[in-house]
Coordinates of C-alpha atoms and ligand atoms in Angstrom, one line a residue:
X23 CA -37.9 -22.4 17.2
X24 CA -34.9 -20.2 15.7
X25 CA -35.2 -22.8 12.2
X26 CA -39.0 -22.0 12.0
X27 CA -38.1 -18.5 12.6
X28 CA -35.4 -18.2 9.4
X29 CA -37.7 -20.4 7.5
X30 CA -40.3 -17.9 7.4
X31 CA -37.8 -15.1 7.2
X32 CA -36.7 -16.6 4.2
X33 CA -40.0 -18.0 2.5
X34 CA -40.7 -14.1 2.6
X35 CA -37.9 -12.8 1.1
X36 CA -38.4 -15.5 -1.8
X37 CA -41.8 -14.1 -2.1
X38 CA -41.0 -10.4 -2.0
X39 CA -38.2 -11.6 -4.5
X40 CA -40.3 -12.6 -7.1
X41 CA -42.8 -9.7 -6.8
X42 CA -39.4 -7.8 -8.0
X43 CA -37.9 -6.5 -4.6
X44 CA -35.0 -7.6 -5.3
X45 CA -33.4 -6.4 -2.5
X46 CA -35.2 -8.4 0.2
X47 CA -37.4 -7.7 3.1
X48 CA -36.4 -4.6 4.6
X49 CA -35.7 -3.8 8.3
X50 CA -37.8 -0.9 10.0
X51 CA -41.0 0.6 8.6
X52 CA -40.5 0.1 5.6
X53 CA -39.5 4.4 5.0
X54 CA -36.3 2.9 4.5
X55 CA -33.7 5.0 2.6
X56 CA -32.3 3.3 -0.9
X57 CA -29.7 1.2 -0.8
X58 CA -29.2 -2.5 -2.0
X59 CA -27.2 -4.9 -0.1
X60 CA -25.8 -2.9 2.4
X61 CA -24.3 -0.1 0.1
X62 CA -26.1 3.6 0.5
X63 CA -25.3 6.9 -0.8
X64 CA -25.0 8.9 2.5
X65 CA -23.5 8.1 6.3
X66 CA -26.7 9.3 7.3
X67 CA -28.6 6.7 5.1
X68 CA -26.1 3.9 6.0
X69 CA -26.3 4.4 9.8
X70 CA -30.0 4.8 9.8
X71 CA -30.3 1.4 7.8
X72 CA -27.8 -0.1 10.2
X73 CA -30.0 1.5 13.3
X74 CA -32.4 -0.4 12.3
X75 CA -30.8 -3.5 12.0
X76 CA -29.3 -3.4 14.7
X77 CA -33.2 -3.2 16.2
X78 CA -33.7 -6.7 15.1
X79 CA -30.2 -8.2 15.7
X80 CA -30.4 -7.7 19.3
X81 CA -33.2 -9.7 20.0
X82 CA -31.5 -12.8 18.3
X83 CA -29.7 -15.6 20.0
X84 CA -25.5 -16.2 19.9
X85 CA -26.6 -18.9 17.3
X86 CA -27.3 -16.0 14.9
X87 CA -24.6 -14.1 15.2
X88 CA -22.5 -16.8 15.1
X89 CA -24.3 -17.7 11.5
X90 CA -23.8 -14.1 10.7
X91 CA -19.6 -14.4 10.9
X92 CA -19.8 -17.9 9.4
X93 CA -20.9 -16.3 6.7
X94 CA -18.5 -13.7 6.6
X95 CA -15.9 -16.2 7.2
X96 CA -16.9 -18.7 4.2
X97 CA -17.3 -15.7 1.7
X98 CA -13.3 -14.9 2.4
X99 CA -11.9 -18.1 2.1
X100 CA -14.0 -19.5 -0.3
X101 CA -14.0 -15.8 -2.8
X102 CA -10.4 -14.9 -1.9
X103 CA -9.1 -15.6 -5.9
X104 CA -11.6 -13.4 -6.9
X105 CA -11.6 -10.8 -4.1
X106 CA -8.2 -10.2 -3.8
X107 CA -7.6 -9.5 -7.5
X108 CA -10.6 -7.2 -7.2
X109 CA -8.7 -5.9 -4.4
X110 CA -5.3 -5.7 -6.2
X111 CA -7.0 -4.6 -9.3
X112 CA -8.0 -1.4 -7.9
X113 CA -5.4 -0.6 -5.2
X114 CA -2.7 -1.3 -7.1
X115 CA -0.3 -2.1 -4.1
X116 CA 1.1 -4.8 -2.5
X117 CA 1.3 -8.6 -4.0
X118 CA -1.9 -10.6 -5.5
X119 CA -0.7 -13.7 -4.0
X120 CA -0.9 -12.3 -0.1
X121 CA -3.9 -10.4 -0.9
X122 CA -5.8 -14.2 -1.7
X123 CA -3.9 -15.4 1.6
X124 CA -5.1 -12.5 4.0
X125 CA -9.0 -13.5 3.1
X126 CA -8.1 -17.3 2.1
X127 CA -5.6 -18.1 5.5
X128 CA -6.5 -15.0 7.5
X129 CA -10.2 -14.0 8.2
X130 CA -10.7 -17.4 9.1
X131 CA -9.0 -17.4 11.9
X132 CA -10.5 -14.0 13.3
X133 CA -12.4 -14.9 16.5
X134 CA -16.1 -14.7 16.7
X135 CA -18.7 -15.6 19.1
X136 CA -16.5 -18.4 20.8
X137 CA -14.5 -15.0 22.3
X138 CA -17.2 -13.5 24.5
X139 CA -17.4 -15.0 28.0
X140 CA -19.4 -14.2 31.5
X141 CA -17.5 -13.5 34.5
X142 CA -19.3 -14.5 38.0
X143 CA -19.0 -14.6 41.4
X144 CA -20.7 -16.6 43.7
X145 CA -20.9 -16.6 47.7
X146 CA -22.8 -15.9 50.7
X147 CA -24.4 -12.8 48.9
X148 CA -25.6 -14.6 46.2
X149 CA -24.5 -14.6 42.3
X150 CA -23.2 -11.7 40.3
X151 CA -22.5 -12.1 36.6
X152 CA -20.7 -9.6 34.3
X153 CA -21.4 -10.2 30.2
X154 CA -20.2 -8.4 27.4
X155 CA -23.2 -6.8 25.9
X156 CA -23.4 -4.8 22.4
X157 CA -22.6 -1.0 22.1
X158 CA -25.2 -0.6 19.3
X159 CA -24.2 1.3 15.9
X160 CA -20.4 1.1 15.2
X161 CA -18.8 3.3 12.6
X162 CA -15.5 2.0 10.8
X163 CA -12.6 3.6 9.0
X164 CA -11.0 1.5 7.0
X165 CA -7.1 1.7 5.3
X166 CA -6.5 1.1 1.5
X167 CA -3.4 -1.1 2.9
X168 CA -6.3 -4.1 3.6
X169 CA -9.5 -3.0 2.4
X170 CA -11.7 -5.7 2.5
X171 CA -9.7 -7.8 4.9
X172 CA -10.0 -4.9 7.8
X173 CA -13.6 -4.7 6.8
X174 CA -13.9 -8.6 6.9
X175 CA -12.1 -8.8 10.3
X176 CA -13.9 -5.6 11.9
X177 CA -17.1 -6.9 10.9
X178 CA -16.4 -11.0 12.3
X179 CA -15.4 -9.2 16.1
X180 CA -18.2 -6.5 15.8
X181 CA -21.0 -9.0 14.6
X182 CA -20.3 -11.2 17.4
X183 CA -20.5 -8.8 19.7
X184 CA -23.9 -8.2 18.9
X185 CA -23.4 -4.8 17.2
X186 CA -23.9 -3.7 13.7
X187 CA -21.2 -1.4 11.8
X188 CA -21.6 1.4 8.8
X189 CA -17.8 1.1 7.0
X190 CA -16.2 4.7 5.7
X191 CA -13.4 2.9 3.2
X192 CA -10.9 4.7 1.6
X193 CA -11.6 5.9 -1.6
X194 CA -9.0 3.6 -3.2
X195 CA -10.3 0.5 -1.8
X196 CA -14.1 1.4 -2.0
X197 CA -15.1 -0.7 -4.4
X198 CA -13.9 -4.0 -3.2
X199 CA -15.2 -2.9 0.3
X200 CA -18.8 -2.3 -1.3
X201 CA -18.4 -5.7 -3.5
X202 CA -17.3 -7.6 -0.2
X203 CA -20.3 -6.1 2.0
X204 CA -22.9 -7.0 -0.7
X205 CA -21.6 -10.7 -0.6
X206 CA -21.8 -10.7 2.9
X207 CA -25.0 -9.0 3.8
X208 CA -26.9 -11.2 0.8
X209 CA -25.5 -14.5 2.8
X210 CA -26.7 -12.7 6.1
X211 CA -29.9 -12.4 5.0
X212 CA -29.8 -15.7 3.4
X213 CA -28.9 -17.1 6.7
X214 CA -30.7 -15.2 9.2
X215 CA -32.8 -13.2 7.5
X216 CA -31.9 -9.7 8.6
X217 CA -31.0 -7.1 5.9
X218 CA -27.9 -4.3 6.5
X219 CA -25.8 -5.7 9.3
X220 CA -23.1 -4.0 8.0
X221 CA -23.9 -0.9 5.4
X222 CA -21.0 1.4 3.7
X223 CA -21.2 4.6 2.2
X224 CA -20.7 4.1 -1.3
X225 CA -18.3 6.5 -2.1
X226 CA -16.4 7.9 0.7
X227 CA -15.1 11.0 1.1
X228 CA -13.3 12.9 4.1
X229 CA -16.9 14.6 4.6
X230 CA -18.6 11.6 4.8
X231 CA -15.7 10.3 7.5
X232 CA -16.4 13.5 9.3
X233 CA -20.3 12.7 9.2
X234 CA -20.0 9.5 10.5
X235 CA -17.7 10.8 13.1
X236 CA -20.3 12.9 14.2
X237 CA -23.8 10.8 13.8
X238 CA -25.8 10.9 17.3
X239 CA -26.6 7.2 16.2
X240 CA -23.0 5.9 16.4
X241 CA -22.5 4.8 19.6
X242 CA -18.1 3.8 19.1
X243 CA -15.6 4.3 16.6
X244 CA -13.3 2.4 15.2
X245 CA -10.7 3.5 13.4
X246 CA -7.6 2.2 11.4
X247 CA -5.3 4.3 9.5
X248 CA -2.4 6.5 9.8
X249 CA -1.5 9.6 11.6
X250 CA -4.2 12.1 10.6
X251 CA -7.3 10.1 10.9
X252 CA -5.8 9.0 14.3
X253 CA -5.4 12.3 15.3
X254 CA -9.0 13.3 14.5
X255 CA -10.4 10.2 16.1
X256 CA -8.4 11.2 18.7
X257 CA -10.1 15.2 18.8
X258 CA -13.6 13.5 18.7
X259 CA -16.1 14.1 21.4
X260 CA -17.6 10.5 20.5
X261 CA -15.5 7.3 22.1
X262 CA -13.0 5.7 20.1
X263 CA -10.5 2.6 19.2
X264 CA -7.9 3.5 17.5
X265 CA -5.3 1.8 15.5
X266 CA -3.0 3.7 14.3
X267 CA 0.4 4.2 12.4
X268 CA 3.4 2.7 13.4
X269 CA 7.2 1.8 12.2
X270 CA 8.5 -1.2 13.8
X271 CA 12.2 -1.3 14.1
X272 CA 14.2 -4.5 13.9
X273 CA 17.4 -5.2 16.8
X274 CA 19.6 -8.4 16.2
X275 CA 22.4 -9.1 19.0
X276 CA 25.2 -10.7 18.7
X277 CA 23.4 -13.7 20.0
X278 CA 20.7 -14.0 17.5
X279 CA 20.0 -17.2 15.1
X280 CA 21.4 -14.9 12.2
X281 CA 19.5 -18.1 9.9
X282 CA 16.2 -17.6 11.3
X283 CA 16.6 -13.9 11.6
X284 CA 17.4 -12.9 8.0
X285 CA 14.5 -15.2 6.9
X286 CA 12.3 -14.0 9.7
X287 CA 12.7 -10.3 8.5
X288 CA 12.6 -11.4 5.0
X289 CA 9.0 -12.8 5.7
X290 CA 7.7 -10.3 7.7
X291 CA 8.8 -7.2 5.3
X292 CA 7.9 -9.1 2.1
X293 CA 4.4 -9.5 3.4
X294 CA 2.0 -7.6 0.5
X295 CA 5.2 -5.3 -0.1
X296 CA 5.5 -4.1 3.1
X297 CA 2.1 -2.9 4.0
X298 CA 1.2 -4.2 6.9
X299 CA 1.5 -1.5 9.9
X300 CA 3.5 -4.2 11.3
X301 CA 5.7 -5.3 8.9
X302 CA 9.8 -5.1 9.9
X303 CA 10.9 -1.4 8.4
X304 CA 14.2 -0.8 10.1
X305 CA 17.0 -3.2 11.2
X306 CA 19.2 -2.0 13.6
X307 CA 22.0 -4.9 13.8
X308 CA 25.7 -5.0 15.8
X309 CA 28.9 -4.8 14.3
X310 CA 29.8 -8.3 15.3
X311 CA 27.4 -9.8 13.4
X312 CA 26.1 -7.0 10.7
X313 CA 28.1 -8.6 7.6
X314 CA 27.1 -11.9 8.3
X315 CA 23.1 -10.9 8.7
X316 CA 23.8 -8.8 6.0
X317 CA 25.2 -12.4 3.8
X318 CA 22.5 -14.4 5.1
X319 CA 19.3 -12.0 4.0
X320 CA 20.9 -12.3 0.8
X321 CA 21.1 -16.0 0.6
X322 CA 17.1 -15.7 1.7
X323 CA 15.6 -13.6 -1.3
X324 CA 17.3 -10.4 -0.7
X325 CA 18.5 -8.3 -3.6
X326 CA 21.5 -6.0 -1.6
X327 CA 21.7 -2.5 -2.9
X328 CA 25.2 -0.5 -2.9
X329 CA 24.9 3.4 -1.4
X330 CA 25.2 4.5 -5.0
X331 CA 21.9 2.8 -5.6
X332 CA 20.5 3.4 -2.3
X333 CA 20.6 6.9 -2.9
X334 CA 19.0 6.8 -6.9
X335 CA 15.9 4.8 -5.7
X336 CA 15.4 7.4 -2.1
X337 CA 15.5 10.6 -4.4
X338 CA 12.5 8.9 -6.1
X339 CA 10.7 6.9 -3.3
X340 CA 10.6 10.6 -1.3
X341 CA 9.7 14.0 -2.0
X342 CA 9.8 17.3 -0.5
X343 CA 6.9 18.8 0.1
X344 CA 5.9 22.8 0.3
X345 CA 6.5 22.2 4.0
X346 CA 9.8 21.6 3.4
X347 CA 9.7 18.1 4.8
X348 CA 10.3 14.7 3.3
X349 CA 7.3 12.7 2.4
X350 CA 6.9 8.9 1.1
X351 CA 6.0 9.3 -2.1
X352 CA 2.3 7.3 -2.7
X353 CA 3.4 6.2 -6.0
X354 CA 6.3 3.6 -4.6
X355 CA 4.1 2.3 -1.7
X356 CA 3.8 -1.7 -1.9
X357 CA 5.6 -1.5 -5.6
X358 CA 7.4 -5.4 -5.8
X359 CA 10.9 -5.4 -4.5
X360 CA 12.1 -5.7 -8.5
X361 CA 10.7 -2.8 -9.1
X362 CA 12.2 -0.8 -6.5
X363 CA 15.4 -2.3 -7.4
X364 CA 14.8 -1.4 -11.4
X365 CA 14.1 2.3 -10.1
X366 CA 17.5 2.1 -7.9
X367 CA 19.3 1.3 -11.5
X368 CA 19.9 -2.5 -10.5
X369 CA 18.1 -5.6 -12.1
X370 CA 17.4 -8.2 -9.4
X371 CA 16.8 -11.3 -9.9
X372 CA 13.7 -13.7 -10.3
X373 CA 12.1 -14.5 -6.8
X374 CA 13.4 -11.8 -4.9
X375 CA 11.5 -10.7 -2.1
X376 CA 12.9 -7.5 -0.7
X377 CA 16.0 -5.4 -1.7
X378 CA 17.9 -4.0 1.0
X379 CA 21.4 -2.0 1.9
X380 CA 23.4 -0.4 4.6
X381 CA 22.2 3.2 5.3
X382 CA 23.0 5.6 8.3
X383 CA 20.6 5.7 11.2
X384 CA 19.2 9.1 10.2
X385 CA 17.8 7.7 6.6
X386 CA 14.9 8.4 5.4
X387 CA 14.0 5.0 4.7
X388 CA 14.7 4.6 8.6
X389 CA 12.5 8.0 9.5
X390 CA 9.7 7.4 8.0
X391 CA 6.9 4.6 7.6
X392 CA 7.7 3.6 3.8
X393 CA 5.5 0.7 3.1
X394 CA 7.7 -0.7 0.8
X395 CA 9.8 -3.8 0.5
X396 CA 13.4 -1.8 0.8
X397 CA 14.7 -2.3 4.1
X398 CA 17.5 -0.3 5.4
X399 CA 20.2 -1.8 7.6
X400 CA 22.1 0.1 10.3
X401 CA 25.6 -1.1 11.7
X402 CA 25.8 -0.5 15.4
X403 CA 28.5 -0.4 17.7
X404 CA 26.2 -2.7 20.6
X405 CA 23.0 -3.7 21.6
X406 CA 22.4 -0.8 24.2
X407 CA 22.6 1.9 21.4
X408 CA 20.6 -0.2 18.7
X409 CA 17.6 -0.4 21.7
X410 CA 17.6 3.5 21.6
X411 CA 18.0 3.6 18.0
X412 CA 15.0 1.3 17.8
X413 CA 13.0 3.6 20.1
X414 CA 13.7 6.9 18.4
X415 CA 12.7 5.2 14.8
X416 CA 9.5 4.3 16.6
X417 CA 8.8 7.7 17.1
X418 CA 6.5 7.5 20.4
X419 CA 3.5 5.3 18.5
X420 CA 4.0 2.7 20.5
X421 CA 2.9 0.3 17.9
X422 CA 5.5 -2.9 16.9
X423 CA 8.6 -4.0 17.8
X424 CA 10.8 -6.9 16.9
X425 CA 14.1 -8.1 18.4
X426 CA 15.8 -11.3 17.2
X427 CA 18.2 -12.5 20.2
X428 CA 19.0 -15.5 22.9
X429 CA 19.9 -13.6 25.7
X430 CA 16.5 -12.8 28.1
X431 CA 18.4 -9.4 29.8
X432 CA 18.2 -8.1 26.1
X433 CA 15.0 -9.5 25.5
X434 CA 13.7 -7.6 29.4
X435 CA 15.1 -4.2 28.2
X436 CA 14.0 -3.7 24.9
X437 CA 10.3 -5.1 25.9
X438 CA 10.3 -2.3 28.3
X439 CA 12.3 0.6 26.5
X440 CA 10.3 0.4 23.3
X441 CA 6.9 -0.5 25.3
X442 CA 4.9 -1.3 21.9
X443 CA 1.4 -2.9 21.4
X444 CA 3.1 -5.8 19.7
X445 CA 6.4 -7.1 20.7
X446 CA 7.8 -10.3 18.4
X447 CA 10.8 -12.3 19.8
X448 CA 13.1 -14.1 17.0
X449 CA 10.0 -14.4 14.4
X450 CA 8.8 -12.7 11.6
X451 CA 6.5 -9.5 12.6
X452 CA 3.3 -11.3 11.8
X453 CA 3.6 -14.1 14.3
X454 CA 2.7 -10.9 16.3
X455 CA -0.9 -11.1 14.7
X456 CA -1.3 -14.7 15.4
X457 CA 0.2 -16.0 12.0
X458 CA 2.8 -18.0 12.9
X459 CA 3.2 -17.1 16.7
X460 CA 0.4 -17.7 19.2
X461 CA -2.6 -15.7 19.9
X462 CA -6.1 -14.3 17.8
X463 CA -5.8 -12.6 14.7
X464 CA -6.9 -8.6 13.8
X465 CA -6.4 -6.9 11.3
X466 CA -7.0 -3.7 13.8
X467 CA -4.4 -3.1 16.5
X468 CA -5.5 -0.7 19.0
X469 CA -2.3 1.4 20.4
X470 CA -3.0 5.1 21.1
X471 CA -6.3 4.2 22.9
X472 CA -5.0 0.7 24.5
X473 CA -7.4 -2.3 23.7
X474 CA -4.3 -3.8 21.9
X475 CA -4.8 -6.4 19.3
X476 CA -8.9 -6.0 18.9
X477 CA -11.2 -9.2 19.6
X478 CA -14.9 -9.1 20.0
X479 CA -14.2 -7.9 23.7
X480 CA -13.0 -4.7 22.5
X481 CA -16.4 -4.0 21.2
X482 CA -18.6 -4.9 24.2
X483 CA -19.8 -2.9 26.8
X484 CA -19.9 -4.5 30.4
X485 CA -23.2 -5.0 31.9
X486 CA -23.2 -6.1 35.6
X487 CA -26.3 -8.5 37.2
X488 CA -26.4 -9.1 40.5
X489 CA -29.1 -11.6 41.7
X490 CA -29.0 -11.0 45.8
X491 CA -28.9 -14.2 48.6
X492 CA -29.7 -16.7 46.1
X493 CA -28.7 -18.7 42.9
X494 CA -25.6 -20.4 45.2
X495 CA -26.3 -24.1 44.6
X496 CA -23.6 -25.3 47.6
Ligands
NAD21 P1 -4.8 6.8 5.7 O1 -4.6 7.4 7.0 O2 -4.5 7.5 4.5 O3 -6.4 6.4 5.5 C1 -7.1 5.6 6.5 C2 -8.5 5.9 6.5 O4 -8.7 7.2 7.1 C3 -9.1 6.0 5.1 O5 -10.5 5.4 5.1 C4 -9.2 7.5 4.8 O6 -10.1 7.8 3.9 C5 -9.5 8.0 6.2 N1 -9.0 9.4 6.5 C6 -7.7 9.9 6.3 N2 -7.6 11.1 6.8 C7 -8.8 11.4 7.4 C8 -9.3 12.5 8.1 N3 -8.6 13.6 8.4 N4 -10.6 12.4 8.6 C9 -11.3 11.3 8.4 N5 -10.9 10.2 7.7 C10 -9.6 10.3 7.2 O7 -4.0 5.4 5.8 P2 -3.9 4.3 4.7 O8 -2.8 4.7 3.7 O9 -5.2 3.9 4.1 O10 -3.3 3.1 5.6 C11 -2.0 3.0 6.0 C12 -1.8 3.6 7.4 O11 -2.7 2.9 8.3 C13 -0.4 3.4 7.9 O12 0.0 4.5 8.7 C14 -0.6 2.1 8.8 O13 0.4 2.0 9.8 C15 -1.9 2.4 9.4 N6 -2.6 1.1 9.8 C16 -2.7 0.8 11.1 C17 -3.2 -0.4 11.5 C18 -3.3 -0.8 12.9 O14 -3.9 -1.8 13.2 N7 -2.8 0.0 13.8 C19 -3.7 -1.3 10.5 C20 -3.6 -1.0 9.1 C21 -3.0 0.2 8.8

């Protein structure tokens, strides 16, 4: 029935195809507003196109949706060369290599329709079942950190929720976010023939942002980003996920695998330069133990910088503003560790991964959320004071910590004095995102509002049935 159902979906978008409506059969009336492939001009034309789709989506079995996120799925691993050198080409941050292996190794593993589940209960009363229906409309800010791969993974968990989603990128990532939901909604249609399950405006602005923030058609935001669009998604009358900023301090105790630590931190800060809102920023580590973690991260791939040099690159990496305050400077976000070290007035060598160096606990590397692969190391006297050190770096967000030790009292306190979203025992930060450590993969992580790491759940609303004295087959 479904087959016979895409067949004729698809013989008519063949046929409307070579009458020269190249953009396929269209959902609605047919008053739809112009856009090809997903990409309009407006939030108002996106979320009306995606209103309507949304119309026909709901009516469609799980076996659609899950075609729907296959195809989202197949387009990242099997388009990842060319993707995420669009996606370098035009952000011009992080590292081409872990740009290919966020869609290739990454989206993949995002979970889809195989997530959602009905709860019952069953008894004298009868049966009451709980699902996890669709919210509608959703409207998603996206970062310029992982353009296309938090539009990729918001879309996989949205779709198979049964929702559709309008995408406000940032402007530096815009175009490989409009390239990526072309690809996707031409498969789509392809494979289930519906048009516009997930539109973008085509070039975003903050007006646009605050239009979609506002459009009576949006049922949920979603947002991902740092500590402005967090606050205003916070402010907004409409209901919202957000994933926000974070800057996840590093402790290692005296009992830590200092092997498997330097390598861990080295992996997890190295990660596309340091741009993932997870990625190790800080390392608060003990005396006892600070020269040799200090040896061993530079046995790994790290190039160790000396105060003098230290000092040369953080005069350039931050500048004070008219506020009088210290800000990263944009220009040195995700720049390769060589360069960073070139800027510091050192030449490292081939195949380093980060460059890093003693600094006080009050640094500005240490302060703020730096995005970069430099990573600052502070000496502390014990483990107590590099917890609380840890915790003030944090600054409140709540978002991820990591602590690389053997002893479980350490591990108790610092789970429940820093509190975070994400908490990684002796691994890299990303095992805390399911690469490399257990669990399901997102590319959004939830803090300030408290869905956590986001799954197709976070998108659903509940919907109780309760069928009275009967359907009880005992
Ligand atoms: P950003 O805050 O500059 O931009 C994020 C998005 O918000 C963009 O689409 C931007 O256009 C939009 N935006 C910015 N200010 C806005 C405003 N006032 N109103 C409406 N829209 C606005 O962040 P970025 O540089 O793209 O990404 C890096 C930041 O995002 C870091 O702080 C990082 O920690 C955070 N981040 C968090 C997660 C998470 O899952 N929690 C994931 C990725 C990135």
């Amino acid at each position: 029935m479904e087959m016979t159902e895409d067949l004729i979906r698809n013989v008519i978008q063949q046929v409307l195809t070579q009458m020269g409506n190249g953009s396929g059969p269209r959902n609605g009336s047919g008053s739809k507003p112009s856009g090809v492939d997903g990409v309009y001009p407006t939030a108002d034309a996106a979320v009306q196109a995606a209103e309507a789709a949304f119309g026909h989506y709901r009516k469609r079995p799980l076996a659609c949706r899950r075609k729907a996120t296959d195809c989202i799925r197949a387009i990242c691993s099997e388009q990842a060369e060319e993707l995420g050198r669009m996606e370098m080409d035009e952000t011009r941050i992080g590292r081409l290599d872990h740009k290919i292996a966020k869609l290739r190794d990454a989206i993949p593993r995002v979970p889809g329709v195989e997530y959602l589940r009905t709860e019952n209960w069953s008894g004298d009363d009868g049966l009451t079942l709980t699902d996890y229906a669709p919210f509608g409309v959703i409207g998603a800010i996206t970062p310029v950190t992982h353009s296309l791969p938090t539009l990729a993974g918001n879309a996989i968990n949205m779709l198979a929720a049964g929702n559709t989603v309008v995408v406000n990128a940032h402007p530096s990532g815009a175009r490989v976010a409009s390239e990526g939901v072309r690809r996707f909604n031409r498969a789509i249609r392809k494979a289930i023939g519906i048009d516009d399950l997930i539109t973008i405006i085509e070039t975003p602005t903050l007006e646009s942002a605050a239009a979609l923030f506002d459009h009576k058609a949006v049922r949920l935001l979603v947002v991902t980003g740092g500590p402005a669009v967090a606050r205003a998604a916070l402010a907004s009358k409409r209901r919202a996920v957000v994933a926000g900023p974070g800057n996840p301090p590093v402790v290692v105790d005296a009992t830590a695998d200092l092997e498997n630590a330097a390598k861990s931190i080295i992996a997890g800060a190295s990660f596309d330069n340091n741009l993932l809102c997870i990625g190790e920023k800080q390392v608060f580590a003990v005396s006892d133990i600070f020269d040799r973690l200090m040896e061993a991260v530079g046995r790994n791939g790290g190039f160790r910088l000396n105060a003098a040099q230290i000092d040369t690159l953080t005069k350039k990496a931050f500048t004070l503003g008219d506020d009088k305050q210290h800000h990263v400077n944009k220009d040195f976000v995700g720049l390769d560790a060589a360069v960073l070290a070139r800027h510091a007035g050192a030449e490292a060598p081939k195949g380093t991964e980060i460059v890093f160096g003693e600094t006080g606990s009050d640094h500005l590397y240490v302060e703020h959320e730096q995005m970069m692969p430099f990573i600052p190391f502070v000496r502390v006297p014990d483990v107590n004071r590099a917890i609380d050190l840890a915790r003030s770096s944090e600054h409140g967000y709540g978002h991820t910590a990591i602590l690389h030790s053997r002893d479980t009292q350490v591990m108790a306190r610092m789970g429940r004095v820093m509190d975070c979203t994400i908490f990684v025992v002796n691994g890299p930060s990303t095992a805390g995102i399911g690469l490399g450590g257990e669990g399901v993969l997102s590319f959004s992580i939830a803090g300030p509002t408290g869905e956590g790491v986001t799954t197709p759940l976070t998108f659903c609303r509940q919907r109780r049935t309760a069928v009275v004295g009967t359907m009880r087959f005992l």
